[in-house]
Amino acid sequence: MGFARTCSVALLGVEGVVVEVQADLEPGVAAFTLVGLPDKSLSESRDRVRAALVNSGETWPQKKLTVGLSPASVPKGGSGFDLAVACAVLAANERVAPEDIADLMMIGELGLDGRVRPVRGVLPAVLAAAEAGYRHVVVPERTVAEASLVPGVSVLGVRSLRQLIALLNDELAPEEPEDPGEGRPDPMLAGLALLGAGHGTGLSDAGTPDLADVAGQGTARTALEVAAAGGHHLYLKGPPGAGKTMLAERLPGLLPPLTRQESVEVSAVHSVAGILPAGKPLVDEPPYCAPHHSATMQSLVGGGNALPRPGAVSLSHKGVLFLDEAPEFSGQALDALRQPLESGHVVIARAAGVVRLPARFLLVLAANPCPCGRYGSPGGMCDCTPSMVRRYQGRLSGPLLDRVDLRVDVEAVSRGELMGSTAGAERTHTVAARVREARERAAARYAGTPWRINSEVPGHELRTRWSVAPGALRAAERDMERGLLTARGLDRVLRVAWTVADLAGRDRPGGADMERALELRTGVRRGLATTTATATATGGR
């Protein structure tokens, strides 16, 4: 009788659970039994492991073989257990020493020829291993850079099962075929990414579009700057061709680069989704996700037949989620955004288990004023009936819009603005510098607290611990008494006012800052205070 064990990781969303892979050989009719709640792809590892061992020059044990995955109550799926299962079988058959693999964490899929193929989710898997105290990890050679992002873990990359057996036995590792030449597709990476999962995620090398390309739209540009500085959600409403999409596409360029911790969080989500850029395992820039309006609720918040996979809200974690033509999305999908907008994460319950996924994103909604887009235009050419306009505008529910801090009417661009010179327009890097300064002021103010930007601070804390100038809340209180603001809306106006003050370099918001925040919230101009606050918040431009 032979027994051996090693370890691997089961992923539940972006969190990992360490799984002990046990192999037991006993006399009897040759059979291979895999237990421990495996899914279909994991059950098929029996055939992959057998073929990989035989094609690697090893002898398959002609005994009763049982492979157990513990804890048995945790659902397990994917092909990342292949390497651990193969090594456990080899150790049980005394081909390698069982004590040499007992403390190793192994992650990788086996090809039928014995090659070790990369799998999705290596980064969160190694993070889970490190948290569990494992210090030595074996991964496919292609994912060494991704696994090495976790500090304190020794990573061994192998190209084939033959190489790993030789290394475990202190033998000379055999030479394996070199990587494909430049420009040739890599068969090892085939099927690693989920089909279509990368579209609209913004993880490309095309470069960041410049804010100077946007003609006119002074108020919308200011709202964009305020949204970036304080992390406030934004609603852009205007006719087709006014520049709503252009503005949204330039918002990620205004956000500061991700910190190391944020980069690891974002990279872990994209690793599970299989959309990490080739040769760049660490995402260091805010992602940008723009799903089509036909997207389902599951594609937005996450879902799947078994354990849920990350949706658009998680793929845009620490970045921007842009919903163009927002009223065309289904009401169910839009209302599903309400919980992650408040909590910064999404909890998805399925029969196979409950998964918690990160979803701290900046939401940008864009909509036309009516189905034809010409309602309220100077030409008066709208063909929509009043009931059509009301029905179209009512597709965005009140509870959803109540969670959006900034609501801006984007006016049609005039001929003079479109044909005029853009030499004096502010570029992205200029505005981004002011955003960084404003965020630094907010971070210094919230030092020693769990919050870093204004949009994260609870309303009660903001009202009690950080006071505004005397009398500054008078206009907001009047709007609340008139029913124009809810309690949540008042808190959000207060957060925006702090952001306006941070951009202006003031220690606390005054009456002009509050009125400017109210204007950006309600769309109602607030007289002379608006002009003063606008000039101060934008550096007088």
Coordinates of C-alpha atoms in Angstrom, one line a residue, residues 111-470:
G111 CA -1.4 18.2 -21.6
L112 CA -1.6 14.6 -22.8
D113 CA 2.1 14.8 -23.8
G114 CA 3.1 15.8 -20.3
R115 CA 3.5 19.5 -20.9
V116 CA 2.4 21.8 -18.0
R117 CA -0.1 24.3 -19.3
P118 CA -1.0 27.7 -17.7
V119 CA -4.4 28.1 -16.0
R120 CA -6.5 31.1 -14.9
G121 CA -6.3 32.5 -11.4
V122 CA -2.7 31.7 -10.6
L123 CA -2.3 35.0 -8.7
P124 CA -5.2 34.6 -6.2
A125 CA -4.3 31.0 -5.8
V126 CA -0.7 31.8 -4.8
L127 CA -2.0 34.6 -2.5
A128 CA -4.2 32.0 -0.8
A129 CA -1.2 29.6 -0.5
A130 CA 0.9 32.4 1.1
E131 CA -1.8 33.3 3.6
A132 CA -2.0 29.6 4.6
G133 CA 1.7 29.5 5.3
Y134 CA 3.1 27.8 2.2
R135 CA 6.4 29.1 1.0
H136 CA 7.1 26.9 -2.1
V137 CA 4.9 26.9 -5.1
V138 CA 5.1 25.0 -8.4
V139 CA 3.4 26.7 -11.4
P140 CA 3.6 26.5 -15.2
E141 CA 6.6 28.3 -16.6
R142 CA 4.3 30.8 -18.4
T143 CA 2.8 32.1 -15.1
V144 CA 6.0 32.5 -13.1
A145 CA 5.9 36.3 -13.4
E146 CA 2.3 36.4 -12.2
A147 CA 3.0 34.1 -9.2
S148 CA 6.1 36.0 -8.3
L149 CA 4.0 39.1 -7.5
V150 CA 3.3 37.5 -4.1
P151 CA 6.1 38.4 -1.6
G152 CA 7.6 35.7 0.6
V153 CA 6.9 32.8 -1.8
S154 CA 9.5 30.8 -3.7
V155 CA 8.1 30.1 -7.2
L156 CA 9.3 27.2 -9.4
G157 CA 8.2 27.3 -13.0
V158 CA 8.2 24.0 -14.9
R159 CA 7.6 23.4 -18.6
S160 CA 6.8 19.7 -18.4
L161 CA 6.1 16.9 -15.9
R162 CA 9.4 15.3 -16.9
Q163 CA 11.2 18.4 -15.7
L164 CA 9.4 18.4 -12.3
I165 CA 10.1 14.7 -11.7
A166 CA 13.8 15.3 -12.4
L167 CA 14.0 18.3 -10.1
L168 CA 12.2 16.4 -7.3
N169 CA 14.7 13.5 -7.7
D170 CA 17.8 15.8 -7.9
E171 CA 18.4 14.6 -11.5
L172 CA 19.4 16.6 -14.6
A173 CA 16.3 18.2 -16.0
P174 CA 15.6 17.2 -19.6
E175 CA 15.6 19.9 -22.3
E176 CA 12.2 20.9 -23.6
P177 CA 11.2 22.7 -26.8
E178 CA 11.8 26.4 -26.8
D179 CA 9.1 29.0 -26.8
P180 CA 7.6 29.8 -30.2
G181 CA 9.3 32.6 -32.2
E182 CA 8.2 36.2 -32.3
G183 CA 4.8 36.6 -34.0
R184 CA 3.9 33.0 -33.8
P185 CA 0.9 31.9 -31.7
D186 CA 1.8 30.1 -28.5
P187 CA -0.1 26.8 -28.2
M188 CA 0.5 26.7 -24.5
L189 CA -1.7 29.8 -24.1
A190 CA -4.5 28.5 -26.3
G191 CA -7.9 28.6 -24.5
L192 CA -6.4 30.3 -21.4
A193 CA -8.6 33.4 -21.8
L194 CA -12.4 33.3 -21.7
L195 CA -13.8 33.9 -25.1
G196 CA -14.9 37.5 -25.4
A197 CA -14.1 38.3 -21.8
G198 CA -11.5 40.9 -22.6
H199 CA -13.7 43.2 -24.8
G200 CA -14.4 46.5 -23.3
T201 CA -12.1 46.0 -20.3
G202 CA -9.7 48.7 -21.3
L203 CA -6.6 46.7 -20.7
S204 CA -4.9 47.5 -23.9
D205 CA -1.7 49.3 -25.0
A206 CA -3.5 51.7 -27.3
G207 CA -2.7 54.6 -24.9
T208 CA -4.9 57.0 -23.0
P209 CA -7.0 59.5 -25.0
D210 CA -6.4 63.1 -24.2
L211 CA -9.0 65.4 -22.6
A212 CA -7.9 68.2 -24.9
D213 CA -9.6 66.4 -27.8
V214 CA -13.0 67.2 -26.3
A215 CA -14.5 70.4 -27.8
G216 CA -16.3 72.7 -25.4
Q217 CA -18.2 71.1 -22.5
G218 CA -16.8 73.3 -19.7
T219 CA -19.3 72.1 -17.1
A220 CA -18.9 68.4 -18.1
R221 CA -15.1 68.7 -18.0
T222 CA -15.4 70.2 -14.5
A223 CA -17.7 67.3 -13.4
L224 CA -15.2 64.8 -14.8
E225 CA -12.5 66.4 -12.7
V226 CA -14.6 66.3 -9.6
A227 CA -15.6 62.7 -10.2
A228 CA -11.9 61.7 -10.5
A229 CA -10.8 63.6 -7.5
G230 CA -13.5 62.3 -5.1
G231 CA -14.5 59.0 -6.7
H232 CA -18.0 60.3 -7.4
H233 CA -20.4 58.5 -9.8
L234 CA -21.4 60.6 -12.8
Y235 CA -24.5 60.8 -15.1
L236 CA -24.1 62.5 -18.5
K237 CA -27.3 63.4 -20.3
G238 CA -27.4 65.1 -23.7
P239 CA -28.0 64.7 -27.4
P240 CA -26.1 62.3 -29.7
G241 CA -22.7 63.6 -30.7
A242 CA -22.3 66.0 -27.8
G243 CA -19.2 64.1 -26.5
K244 CA -20.5 61.9 -23.7
T245 CA -18.6 58.8 -24.7
M246 CA -15.4 60.9 -25.3
L247 CA -15.6 62.3 -21.8
A248 CA -16.1 58.9 -20.2
E249 CA -13.2 57.4 -22.2
R250 CA -10.9 60.1 -20.8
L251 CA -11.9 59.6 -17.2
P252 CA -9.4 56.7 -16.4
G253 CA -6.6 58.9 -17.5
L254 CA -7.5 61.4 -14.8
L255 CA -7.3 58.8 -12.0
P256 CA -4.1 58.2 -10.1
P257 CA -2.0 55.1 -10.9
L258 CA -3.0 52.1 -8.7
T259 CA -1.1 51.4 -5.6
R260 CA 0.7 48.1 -5.1
Q261 CA -2.2 46.6 -3.1
E262 CA -4.8 47.9 -5.5
S263 CA -2.8 46.5 -8.5
V264 CA -2.7 43.1 -6.9
E265 CA -6.5 43.2 -6.2
V266 CA -7.3 44.2 -9.8
S267 CA -4.8 41.7 -11.3
A268 CA -6.3 38.9 -9.2
V269 CA -9.8 39.6 -10.6
H270 CA -8.5 39.8 -14.2
S271 CA -6.4 36.6 -13.6
V272 CA -9.6 34.7 -12.7
A273 CA -11.3 36.1 -15.7
G274 CA -8.4 35.1 -18.0
I275 CA -7.8 38.6 -19.4
L276 CA -4.5 39.6 -18.0
P277 CA -2.4 41.2 -20.8
A278 CA 0.3 39.0 -22.2
G279 CA 3.7 39.8 -20.7
K280 CA 2.1 42.2 -18.1
P281 CA 0.9 40.2 -15.1
L282 CA 0.5 43.3 -12.9
V283 CA -2.3 45.8 -13.8
D284 CA -1.0 49.2 -12.7
E285 CA -3.5 51.5 -14.4
P286 CA -7.3 51.9 -13.5
P287 CA -9.3 49.5 -15.8
Y288 CA -12.1 50.8 -18.0
C289 CA -15.1 48.5 -18.7
A290 CA -17.8 49.5 -21.2
P291 CA -20.3 46.6 -21.8
H292 CA -22.9 46.8 -24.5
H293 CA -26.4 47.7 -23.5
S294 CA -27.6 44.2 -24.3
A295 CA -25.6 42.9 -21.3
T296 CA -27.5 40.7 -18.9
M297 CA -27.6 41.1 -15.1
Q298 CA -25.2 38.1 -14.8
S299 CA -22.6 39.7 -17.1
L300 CA -22.7 42.9 -15.1
V301 CA -22.6 41.7 -11.5
G302 CA -21.1 38.2 -12.2
G303 CA -22.6 34.8 -12.6
G304 CA -22.3 31.4 -14.2
N305 CA -23.7 27.9 -14.2
A306 CA -21.7 26.8 -11.2
L307 CA -19.6 29.1 -9.0
P308 CA -20.0 32.7 -10.4
R309 CA -17.2 34.4 -12.4
P310 CA -16.5 38.1 -12.2
G311 CA -18.8 40.4 -14.1
A312 CA -18.3 43.9 -15.4
V313 CA -18.5 45.5 -11.9
S314 CA -15.6 43.4 -10.7
L315 CA -13.6 43.8 -13.9
S316 CA -13.8 47.6 -13.4
H317 CA -12.7 47.3 -9.7
K318 CA -10.6 50.4 -8.9
G319 CA -11.5 51.8 -12.3
V320 CA -14.4 53.0 -14.4
L321 CA -17.6 51.2 -15.4
F322 CA -19.2 53.1 -18.4
L323 CA -22.8 52.3 -19.3
D324 CA -23.5 54.0 -22.6
E325 CA -27.1 54.3 -23.7
A326 CA -28.0 53.5 -20.0
P327 CA -31.8 53.5 -20.5
E328 CA -31.4 50.7 -23.0
F329 CA -30.1 48.4 -20.4
S330 CA -32.7 46.2 -18.7
G331 CA -34.2 47.5 -15.5
Q332 CA -33.2 44.4 -13.6
A333 CA -29.5 44.7 -14.7
L334 CA -29.4 48.4 -13.7
D335 CA -31.0 47.9 -10.3
A336 CA -28.5 45.1 -9.6
L337 CA -25.9 47.8 -9.5
R338 CA -27.4 49.5 -6.4
Q339 CA -25.9 47.1 -3.8
P340 CA -22.3 47.2 -5.1
L341 CA -22.5 51.0 -5.5
E342 CA -23.0 51.3 -1.8
S343 CA -20.9 48.5 -0.4
G344 CA -18.0 48.2 -2.9
H345 CA -18.4 44.5 -3.3
V346 CA -21.0 42.1 -4.7
V347 CA -22.2 38.9 -3.0
I348 CA -23.6 36.3 -5.4
A349 CA -25.4 33.2 -4.0
R350 CA -25.7 30.1 -6.0
A351 CA -26.6 26.5 -5.2
A352 CA -22.9 25.6 -5.3
G353 CA -21.9 28.3 -2.9
V354 CA -21.7 32.0 -2.1
V355 CA -19.0 34.2 -3.6
R356 CA -17.9 37.7 -2.6
L357 CA -16.3 39.7 -5.4
P358 CA -14.7 43.2 -5.2
A359 CA -16.6 46.0 -7.0
R360 CA -15.3 49.4 -5.9
F361 CA -15.7 51.1 -9.2
L362 CA -16.6 54.6 -10.5
L363 CA -19.9 54.5 -12.4
V364 CA -20.5 56.7 -15.5
L365 CA -24.0 56.6 -17.0
A366 CA -24.7 58.3 -20.4
A367 CA -28.2 58.8 -21.9
N368 CA -30.0 60.7 -24.6
P369 CA -32.9 63.0 -23.5
C370 CA -35.4 60.8 -25.5
P371 CA -35.4 57.8 -27.9
C372 CA -34.6 60.0 -30.9
G373 CA -32.1 62.2 -29.0
R374 CA -33.5 65.5 -30.2
Y375 CA -35.8 66.4 -27.3
G376 CA -35.2 70.0 -26.1
S377 CA -32.9 70.7 -29.0
P378 CA -32.9 74.2 -30.5
G379 CA -34.2 72.9 -33.8
G380 CA -37.3 71.3 -32.1
M381 CA -37.2 68.3 -34.4
C382 CA -38.1 65.7 -31.8
D383 CA -40.6 63.1 -33.0
C384 CA -41.2 61.5 -29.6
T385 CA -44.5 61.8 -27.9
P386 CA -44.5 63.1 -24.2
S387 CA -45.4 59.6 -23.0
M388 CA -42.4 58.1 -25.0
V389 CA -40.1 60.7 -23.4
R390 CA -41.4 60.0 -19.9
R391 CA -41.1 56.2 -20.4
Y392 CA -37.6 56.5 -21.7
Q393 CA -36.4 58.8 -19.0
G394 CA -38.1 56.6 -16.3
R395 CA -36.0 53.6 -17.2
L396 CA -33.4 54.8 -14.8
S397 CA -34.9 54.3 -11.4
G398 CA -35.0 56.9 -8.7
P399 CA -33.0 54.7 -6.2
L400 CA -30.3 54.2 -8.8
L401 CA -30.0 57.9 -9.6
D402 CA -30.0 58.7 -5.9
R403 CA -26.7 56.9 -5.7
V404 CA -25.2 59.1 -8.5
D405 CA -23.4 62.1 -7.1
L406 CA -23.0 64.2 -10.3
R407 CA -25.7 64.8 -12.9
V408 CA -24.7 67.0 -15.8
D409 CA -26.5 68.1 -18.9
V410 CA -24.1 67.9 -21.9
E411 CA -25.1 70.5 -24.4
A412 CA -24.6 70.1 -28.1
V413 CA -21.3 71.5 -29.4
S414 CA -21.5 74.7 -31.3
R415 CA -19.8 75.3 -34.6
G416 CA -17.4 77.7 -33.1
E417 CA -16.3 75.3 -30.4
L418 CA -15.9 72.4 -32.8
M419 CA -14.0 74.3 -35.5
G420 CA -12.0 76.5 -33.0
S421 CA -8.4 75.8 -32.0
T422 CA -7.8 73.4 -29.1
A423 CA -4.3 74.8 -28.4
G424 CA -5.5 76.3 -25.1
A425 CA -7.5 73.3 -23.9
E426 CA -6.2 71.6 -20.8
R427 CA -4.6 68.2 -21.4
T428 CA -5.2 65.1 -19.4
H429 CA -1.9 65.2 -17.5
T430 CA -2.6 68.8 -16.3
V431 CA -6.0 67.9 -14.9
A432 CA -4.7 64.6 -13.5
A433 CA -2.0 66.6 -11.5
R434 CA -4.8 68.6 -9.8
V435 CA -6.7 65.4 -9.1
R436 CA -3.7 63.8 -7.4
E437 CA -3.2 66.9 -5.3
A438 CA -6.9 66.9 -4.2
R439 CA -6.6 63.2 -3.4
E440 CA -3.5 63.8 -1.3
R441 CA -5.4 66.5 0.7
A442 CA -8.2 64.1 1.3
A443 CA -5.8 61.2 2.3
A444 CA -4.1 63.5 4.8
R445 CA -7.4 64.5 6.3
Y446 CA -8.5 60.9 6.6
A447 CA -5.2 59.5 7.9
G448 CA -5.8 56.9 10.5
T449 CA -9.2 56.0 9.2
P450 CA -10.3 53.2 6.7
W451 CA -11.1 55.9 4.0
R452 CA -8.9 57.7 1.5
I453 CA -11.3 59.6 -0.8
N454 CA -14.4 61.6 -0.1
S455 CA -16.9 59.2 -1.7
E456 CA -16.0 56.4 0.7
V457 CA -16.6 58.4 4.0
P458 CA -20.0 57.6 5.6
G459 CA -22.3 60.5 5.9
H460 CA -22.6 60.4 9.7
E461 CA -18.8 60.5 10.0
L462 CA -18.6 63.4 7.5
R463 CA -21.2 65.4 9.4
T464 CA -19.9 64.9 12.9
R465 CA -16.0 64.7 12.5
W466 CA -15.3 67.2 9.8
S467 CA -17.4 70.3 9.9
V468 CA -18.1 72.7 7.1
A469 CA -18.0 76.5 7.3
P470 CA -20.8 78.0 9.3

